[in-house]
Amino acid sequence: MANEIRDHGAFTAVKWEDHSSVDVGFQAAPVRSAEQGKLLRVCFSGNYGYGSAGNRDATYMDAMFRAADEVLHPEGVILDFSAMAYQWGDMLGKVLNVPDRWRALEEPPFAIVEGADCKGALRSLLVDDLDWDASSLDWIFEDVDQAREFVELRITKNANMFQLQLDRKRDEAALAFWKMLGEEIGPERCRSAACTRLRIKDSVLCRIHHFEQIQHSACPFS
Ligand SMILES: [Zn+2]
């Protein structure tokens, strides 16, 4: 019966320290290799539980990291474990996954920093449990400045690659447009001043002048 609900059992504040002995802090810094954009550094400290005792630490760390990533949407991420003690526990692996939006990138802008109290154990988790090749762990650093430089370099590389892909797509589209315009059939001449070429089908301009009028750029074809 509703009127028999007992009056004890009030809401109380949730204290994360009751659920995990790992603390999570956040810092942001500008990307020095770009005009704009920011880096997110997630700093973990405290003691990660041993083995499965660390499962809820991992869950808490992962949730806090993803929340910051979604809110700030940084161009690069550094997970800093240098002040965290970790011996073993494979759930930590889920914290090490790059944000989903970078899954397709061969070189995601992501690095981790290890410290004296987690060093061998982090590498062992990656190599022994998560099947990383020990020689491919070039994204682990002992120094946050080195991690930052590494992430910034990758941001620049990825931006350049993206620009190259855009350029290639634009070139392909231009060529397709050029082919679609077809031959200059005339018999009238192009109406552009001093042009002696014949007009293409459905236009008063030659192929080159029609291309330039529509694309607003010099025609690379002839
Ligand atoms: Zn012309």
Short mmCIF file of C-alpha atoms and ligand atoms in Angstrom, two decimals:
data_model
loop_
_atom_site.label_atom_id
_atom_site.label_comp_id
_atom_site.label_asym_id
_atom_site.label_seq_id
_atom_site.Cartn_x
_atom_site.Cartn_y
_atom_site.Cartn_z
CA MET A 1 0.00 0.00 0.00
CA ALA A 2 1.34 3.42 -0.97
CA ASN A 3 0.61 5.01 2.38
CA GLU A 4 2.73 2.39 4.07
CA ILE A 5 5.98 3.50 2.34
CA ARG A 6 8.52 3.87 5.08
CA ASP A 7 9.97 7.29 5.70
CA HIS A 8 13.60 6.19 5.77
CA GLY A 9 15.65 5.47 2.66
CA ALA A 10 16.10 9.04 1.39
CA PHE A 11 18.25 9.91 -1.63
CA THR A 12 21.88 10.60 -0.80
CA ALA A 13 24.68 11.96 -2.95
CA VAL A 14 26.67 9.42 -4.96
CA LYS A 15 30.35 9.66 -4.14
CA TRP A 16 32.52 8.24 -6.86
CA GLU A 17 35.28 7.52 -4.37
CA ASP A 18 32.98 4.90 -2.85
CA HIS A 19 33.00 3.12 -6.20
CA SER A 20 36.51 3.62 -7.52
CA SER A 21 39.81 4.55 -5.95
CA VAL A 22 40.97 6.00 -9.24
CA ASP A 23 40.66 9.77 -9.68
CA VAL A 24 40.11 11.27 -13.10
CA GLY A 25 41.16 14.80 -13.98
CA PHE A 26 40.95 16.67 -17.29
CA GLN A 27 43.16 19.23 -18.98
CA ALA A 28 42.99 20.89 -22.38
CA ALA A 29 45.69 22.52 -24.49
CA PRO A 30 45.75 24.06 -27.98
CA VAL A 31 47.05 22.05 -30.90
CA ARG A 32 50.31 23.89 -31.66
CA SER A 33 50.62 22.44 -35.16
CA ALA A 34 47.28 23.84 -36.31
CA GLU A 35 45.43 27.15 -36.43
CA GLN A 36 42.79 25.85 -34.09
CA GLY A 37 41.70 22.77 -32.20
CA LYS A 38 42.47 21.35 -28.81
CA LEU A 39 44.02 18.37 -27.12
CA LEU A 40 42.39 16.56 -24.24
CA ARG A 41 44.61 15.11 -21.54
CA VAL A 42 42.87 12.74 -19.17
CA CYS A 43 44.89 12.26 -15.99
CA PHE A 44 44.29 9.10 -14.00
CA SER A 45 45.65 8.81 -10.49
CA GLY A 46 45.28 6.52 -7.50
CA ASN A 47 45.18 2.75 -7.37
CA TYR A 48 43.60 0.54 -9.97
CA GLY A 49 42.18 -2.60 -8.34
CA TYR A 50 44.06 -5.83 -8.87
CA GLY A 51 42.58 -8.13 -11.54
CA SER A 52 38.79 -8.20 -11.59
CA ALA A 53 38.77 -5.90 -8.53
CA GLY A 54 39.68 -3.20 -11.06
CA ASN A 55 36.63 -3.80 -13.25
CA ARG A 56 34.62 -0.96 -11.79
CA ASP A 57 37.66 1.30 -11.89
CA ALA A 58 37.85 0.59 -15.62
CA THR A 59 34.14 1.23 -16.06
CA TYR A 60 34.38 4.54 -14.20
CA MET A 61 37.54 5.65 -16.03
CA ASP A 62 36.10 4.73 -19.40
CA ALA A 63 32.80 6.56 -18.77
CA MET A 64 34.57 9.72 -17.58
CA PHE A 65 36.97 9.69 -20.52
CA ARG A 66 34.16 9.18 -23.09
CA ALA A 67 32.06 11.91 -21.48
CA ALA A 68 34.91 14.45 -21.71
CA ASP A 69 35.64 13.38 -25.27
CA GLU A 70 32.03 13.81 -26.34
CA VAL A 71 31.63 17.18 -24.66
CA LEU A 72 34.96 18.68 -25.76
CA HIS A 73 35.37 16.84 -29.08
CA PRO A 74 39.16 17.32 -29.10
CA GLU A 75 41.40 16.88 -32.14
CA GLY A 76 43.72 14.66 -30.11
CA VAL A 77 43.69 12.70 -26.85
CA ILE A 78 46.39 11.81 -24.33
CA LEU A 79 45.57 9.33 -21.59
CA ASP A 80 47.98 9.99 -18.77
CA PHE A 81 48.49 7.03 -16.44
CA SER A 82 51.72 8.35 -14.97
CA ALA A 83 50.19 8.88 -11.49
CA MET A 84 48.19 5.66 -11.42
CA ALA A 85 49.27 2.36 -9.92
CA TYR A 86 48.27 -0.64 -12.02
CA GLN A 87 49.45 -4.21 -11.81
CA TRP A 88 47.00 -6.32 -13.72
CA GLY A 89 43.38 -6.43 -14.92
CA ASP A 90 42.30 -6.77 -18.54
CA MET A 91 39.22 -4.53 -18.23
CA LEU A 92 41.57 -1.59 -18.44
CA GLY A 93 41.84 -2.49 -22.11
CA LYS A 94 38.52 -0.83 -22.87
CA VAL A 95 39.83 2.51 -21.63
CA LEU A 96 42.62 2.22 -24.21
CA ASN A 97 40.28 2.15 -27.20
CA VAL A 98 40.47 5.26 -29.35
CA PRO A 99 37.22 7.25 -29.73
CA ASP A 100 34.94 5.68 -32.35
CA ARG A 101 35.34 8.57 -34.78
CA TRP A 102 39.02 7.61 -35.20
CA ARG A 103 38.53 3.88 -35.64
CA ALA A 104 39.11 4.06 -39.39
CA LEU A 105 42.32 6.07 -39.03
CA GLU A 106 45.56 4.17 -39.42
CA GLU A 107 47.28 6.71 -37.18
CA PRO A 108 44.75 8.07 -34.71
CA PRO A 109 45.79 11.21 -32.78
CA PHE A 110 46.03 9.29 -29.55
CA ALA A 111 48.80 8.51 -27.07
CA ILE A 112 49.23 7.27 -23.55
CA VAL A 113 51.70 8.23 -20.86
CA GLU A 114 52.95 5.59 -18.48
CA GLY A 115 54.61 6.00 -15.11
CA ALA A 116 56.75 4.01 -12.75
CA ASP A 117 53.74 2.37 -11.06
CA CYS A 118 52.09 0.99 -14.21
CA LYS A 119 54.84 0.77 -16.80
CA GLY A 120 55.51 -2.92 -17.34
CA ALA A 121 51.90 -3.84 -16.57
CA LEU A 122 50.40 -1.53 -19.21
CA ARG A 123 52.68 -2.91 -21.89
CA SER A 124 51.99 -6.47 -20.77
CA LEU A 125 48.23 -5.83 -21.03
CA LEU A 126 48.62 -4.50 -24.57
CA VAL A 127 50.98 -7.19 -25.82
CA ASP A 128 49.91 -10.31 -23.90
CA ASP A 129 46.16 -9.73 -23.57
CA LEU A 130 45.24 -7.38 -26.40
CA ASP A 131 47.61 -8.83 -29.04
CA TRP A 132 49.49 -5.66 -29.87
CA ASP A 133 52.88 -6.13 -31.47
CA ALA A 134 55.45 -4.89 -28.92
CA SER A 135 57.30 -3.04 -31.68
CA SER A 136 54.16 -1.08 -32.66
CA LEU A 137 53.69 0.61 -29.31
CA ASP A 138 55.18 3.88 -30.47
CA TRP A 139 52.18 5.71 -28.98
CA ILE A 140 53.29 5.04 -25.38
CA PHE A 141 55.47 7.66 -23.72
CA GLU A 142 56.99 8.38 -20.35
CA ASP A 143 56.85 12.10 -20.90
CA VAL A 144 53.68 14.07 -21.59
CA ASP A 145 55.47 16.61 -23.81
CA GLN A 146 56.67 13.83 -26.10
CA ALA A 147 53.16 12.39 -26.18
CA ARG A 148 51.82 15.82 -27.10
CA GLU A 149 54.30 16.26 -29.96
CA PHE A 150 53.43 12.80 -31.26
CA VAL A 151 49.68 13.51 -31.20
CA GLU A 152 50.15 16.93 -32.82
CA LEU A 153 52.24 15.40 -35.60
CA ARG A 154 49.54 12.84 -36.28
CA ILE A 155 46.87 15.56 -36.36
CA THR A 156 48.89 17.37 -39.03
CA LYS A 157 49.51 14.19 -41.02
CA ASN A 158 45.85 13.23 -40.94
CA ALA A 159 44.79 16.73 -41.99
CA ASN A 160 47.21 16.66 -44.91
CA MET A 161 45.97 13.24 -45.96
CA PHE A 162 42.39 14.45 -45.75
CA GLN A 163 43.26 17.45 -47.91
CA LEU A 164 44.92 15.16 -50.49
CA GLN A 165 41.79 13.02 -50.59
CA LEU A 166 39.64 16.12 -51.07
CA ASP A 167 41.92 17.36 -53.86
CA ARG A 168 41.76 14.00 -55.60
CA LYS A 169 37.97 13.91 -55.38
CA ARG A 170 37.76 17.44 -56.76
CA ASP A 171 40.08 16.49 -59.66
CA GLU A 172 38.01 13.41 -60.42
CA ALA A 173 34.80 15.45 -60.41
CA ALA A 174 36.37 18.04 -62.73
CA LEU A 175 37.47 15.37 -65.19
CA ALA A 176 34.02 13.78 -65.15
CA PHE A 177 32.45 17.17 -65.87
CA TRP A 178 34.91 17.81 -68.70
CA LYS A 179 34.07 14.46 -70.31
CA MET A 180 30.36 15.13 -69.96
CA LEU A 181 30.62 18.40 -71.90
CA GLY A 182 31.59 16.51 -75.02
CA GLU A 183 33.14 17.66 -78.29
CA GLU A 184 32.88 21.14 -79.76
CA ILE A 185 30.34 20.60 -82.51
CA GLY A 186 29.61 24.17 -83.69
CA PRO A 187 29.00 25.20 -86.29
CA GLU A 188 28.81 28.53 -84.38
CA ARG A 189 31.93 29.89 -82.77
CA CYS A 190 32.30 30.28 -78.97
CA ARG A 191 30.82 33.58 -77.78
CA SER A 192 33.68 34.31 -75.40
CA ALA A 193 35.64 37.31 -76.66
CA ALA A 194 38.36 36.49 -79.20
CA CYS A 195 37.82 32.73 -78.85
CA THR A 196 37.99 30.94 -82.16
CA ARG A 197 36.82 27.53 -80.95
CA LEU A 198 33.42 26.09 -81.76
CA ARG A 199 30.58 25.82 -79.26
CA ILE A 200 29.64 22.56 -77.54
CA LYS A 201 26.16 21.05 -77.62
CA ASP A 202 23.53 22.98 -75.59
CA SER A 203 25.87 25.94 -74.93
CA VAL A 204 27.00 29.13 -76.66
CA LEU A 205 30.53 28.53 -75.39
CA CYS A 206 33.38 26.23 -76.33
CA ARG A 207 34.27 23.34 -74.07
CA ILE A 208 36.98 25.25 -72.20
CA HIS A 209 35.01 28.44 -71.64
CA HIS A 210 31.91 26.53 -70.61
CA PHE A 211 34.00 24.54 -68.11
CA GLU A 212 35.54 27.69 -66.64
CA GLN A 213 32.22 29.47 -66.38
CA ILE A 214 30.65 26.65 -64.41
CA GLN A 215 33.67 25.61 -62.30
CA HIS A 216 34.93 29.15 -61.59
CA SER A 217 38.51 28.00 -62.11
CA ALA A 218 41.00 27.69 -64.96
CA CYS A 219 40.39 24.66 -67.12
CA PRO A 220 43.21 22.12 -66.70
CA PHE A 221 42.12 20.19 -69.80
CA SER A 222 42.38 21.01 -73.49
ZN ZN B 1 35.78 29.63 -76.04
#
